[in-house]
XYZ file of C-alpha atoms in Angstrom:
194
model
C -29.152 26.792 -92.151
C -28.921 28.232 -88.896
C -26.254 26.797 -86.648
C -27.430 24.761 -83.794
C -26.806 26.261 -80.590
C -25.943 24.347 -77.594
C -27.631 25.577 -74.537
C -25.860 25.230 -71.275
C -27.967 25.440 -68.195
C -25.857 27.212 -65.655
C -28.344 26.507 -62.877
C -27.888 22.789 -63.429
C -24.149 23.079 -62.938
C -24.630 25.150 -59.769
C -27.049 22.563 -58.449
C -24.600 19.778 -59.180
C -21.775 21.707 -57.670
C -23.831 22.472 -54.571
C -24.880 18.872 -54.253
C -21.345 17.589 -54.734
C -20.004 20.236 -52.352
C -22.641 19.280 -49.835
C -21.637 15.639 -49.951
C -17.993 16.584 -49.483
C -18.890 19.013 -46.712
C -21.064 16.435 -44.928
C -18.255 13.851 -45.077
C -15.748 16.392 -43.822
C -18.179 17.527 -41.145
C -18.782 13.922 -40.059
C -15.043 13.269 -39.808
C -14.552 16.462 -37.844
C -17.369 15.553 -35.462
C -15.873 12.099 -35.040
C -12.435 13.616 -34.386
C -13.854 16.086 -31.851
C -15.829 13.268 -30.222
C -12.725 11.108 -29.944
C -10.709 13.968 -28.483
C -13.509 14.737 -26.003
C -13.711 11.054 -25.029
C -9.925 10.957 -24.596
C -9.960 14.091 -22.409
C -12.878 12.825 -20.305
C -11.192 9.421 -19.978
C -7.933 11.085 -18.959
C -9.678 13.221 -16.347
C -11.643 10.275 -14.955
C -8.535 8.066 -15.001
C -6.566 10.780 -13.212
C -9.303 11.104 -10.603
C -9.363 7.321 -10.167
C -5.590 7.154 -9.719
C -5.747 10.089 -7.310
C -8.502 8.379 -5.311
C -6.522 5.127 -5.170
C -3.396 6.976 -4.039
C -5.370 8.929 -1.410
C -7.012 5.716 -0.210
C -3.650 3.935 0.037
C -2.103 6.905 1.864
C -5.044 6.960 4.301
C -4.658 3.204 4.970
C -0.914 3.647 5.509
C -1.538 6.625 7.805
C -4.017 4.635 9.874
C -1.673 1.650 10.018
C 1.465 3.553 10.991
C 2.420 3.736 14.647
C 4.818 6.100 16.353
C 5.001 6.388 20.101
C 7.205 7.775 22.851
C 7.399 6.270 26.353
C 8.896 7.812 29.492
C 8.908 6.582 33.122
C 6.948 9.122 35.218
C 6.237 7.743 38.656
C 6.921 4.993 41.115
C 5.050 4.049 44.291
C 5.401 1.521 47.025
C 8.242 -0.846 47.472
C 8.565 -4.401 48.484
C 10.872 -7.307 48.143
C 10.695 -11.036 48.500
C 14.411 -11.430 47.994
C 17.307 -9.409 49.352
C 18.649 -6.946 46.774
C 15.488 -7.044 44.672
C 12.890 -4.243 44.596
C 9.320 -4.762 43.463
C 7.354 -1.560 42.949
C 4.413 -0.108 41.096
C 5.018 2.641 38.586
C 3.619 4.500 35.654
C 4.845 4.944 32.147
C 3.715 7.954 30.100
C 3.047 6.916 26.507
C 2.498 9.527 23.793
C 0.917 8.707 20.463
C 3.260 10.491 18.034
C 1.397 9.087 15.027
C -1.428 10.557 12.959
C -4.171 8.084 13.844
C -5.717 6.802 17.086
C -4.153 3.747 18.717
C -4.925 1.449 21.622
C -1.919 0.398 23.679
C -2.857 -3.123 24.734
C 0.298 -4.320 26.476
C 3.690 -2.998 27.527
C 6.624 -5.094 28.709
C 10.331 -4.582 29.065
C 13.257 -6.671 30.138
C 16.917 -5.872 30.513
C 19.762 -6.987 32.750
C 18.252 -7.000 36.247
C 15.134 -5.044 35.257
C 11.644 -6.165 34.344
C 8.589 -4.058 33.594
C 5.111 -5.240 32.679
C 1.750 -3.547 32.418
C -1.093 -4.351 34.800
C -3.453 -5.345 31.978
C -5.411 -2.179 31.233
C -5.526 -0.882 27.666
C -4.997 2.788 26.923
C -6.729 4.520 23.989
C -4.715 7.443 22.620
C -5.668 9.889 19.895
C -2.992 11.538 17.759
C -0.744 13.606 20.041
C -2.396 12.290 23.227
C -0.432 11.069 26.237
C -1.743 8.420 28.604
C -0.414 6.778 31.737
C 0.063 3.023 31.818
C 0.258 1.340 35.209
C 3.206 -1.055 35.390
C 4.816 -3.463 37.820
C 8.568 -3.054 38.237
C 11.165 -5.540 39.410
C 14.741 -4.336 39.846
C 17.720 -6.402 40.909
C 19.687 -3.648 42.602
C 23.122 -4.980 41.660
C 22.500 -4.966 37.878
C 19.262 -3.120 37.075
C 20.869 0.197 36.223
C 24.034 -0.981 34.496
C 22.368 -0.381 31.136
C 20.992 3.100 30.571
C 18.271 1.813 28.217
C 15.476 -0.626 28.934
C 14.134 -2.288 25.753
C 10.332 -2.157 25.828
C 7.803 -3.847 23.571
C 4.307 -2.486 23.102
C 1.360 -4.300 21.568
C -0.660 -1.636 19.786
C -3.966 -1.892 17.957
C -4.305 0.601 15.130
C -7.440 2.261 13.828
C -7.758 -0.416 11.120
C -7.999 -3.064 13.901
C -4.553 -4.503 13.187
C -2.305 -5.390 16.127
C 1.333 -4.413 15.795
C 4.315 -5.014 18.034
C 6.402 -1.869 18.547
C 9.857 -1.820 20.148
C 10.819 1.363 21.954
C 13.898 1.882 24.157
C 13.017 3.601 27.436
C 15.695 5.640 29.191
C 16.187 3.937 32.555
C 19.278 5.551 34.061
C 18.435 9.088 35.148
C 14.694 8.392 35.060
C 12.244 8.792 37.940
C 12.345 5.013 38.372
C 16.128 5.067 38.768
C 16.072 8.000 41.207
C 13.351 6.430 43.377
C 15.033 2.992 43.415
C 18.507 4.206 44.428
C 17.800 4.701 48.134
C 15.876 1.460 48.688
C 18.561 -0.438 46.729
C 21.242 1.100 48.945
C 19.329 -0.072 52.033
C 18.927 -3.647 50.750
C 22.580 -3.976 49.835
C 23.653 -2.731 53.291
C 21.161 -4.863 55.178
């Protein structure tokens, strides 16, 4: 009796192996795609988040820049003279104000008061771009005996910034040695003699 032979179909095994390998490869491929997708989403999210943070920082810096105020004020001229009281000079003058900030400002008011000295603007606003200098008309009142004892006159400016906020800025103006001091000396000498 002939021995039974077992026949092994090698194609069947290859088909099974290919099918099984395909399932494993598809699962691995799906996981890889998912991993790549997650990494891509993370990178895109990071880039967009970074851009958002950068935009917020730039926006905040721009608001701060527009809200910041820096100015310089110097007495530049004086005209006329009068007095209602002996030893007191009342004159008109001008104050040069420079916008040392990075954004436009409107100087709405200017006033100063020290021992024997008073300065106040005449009511006209001055619009100044960054780096611009404008002249503010002021009324001066000096009590000759005490006006120039202090070398500094504390001044306060009301300034409107580009974001429409009004800020009060204190700035000390050099009084002794200024044009105002030089022009007031002679009239003060006359009033103290007379």
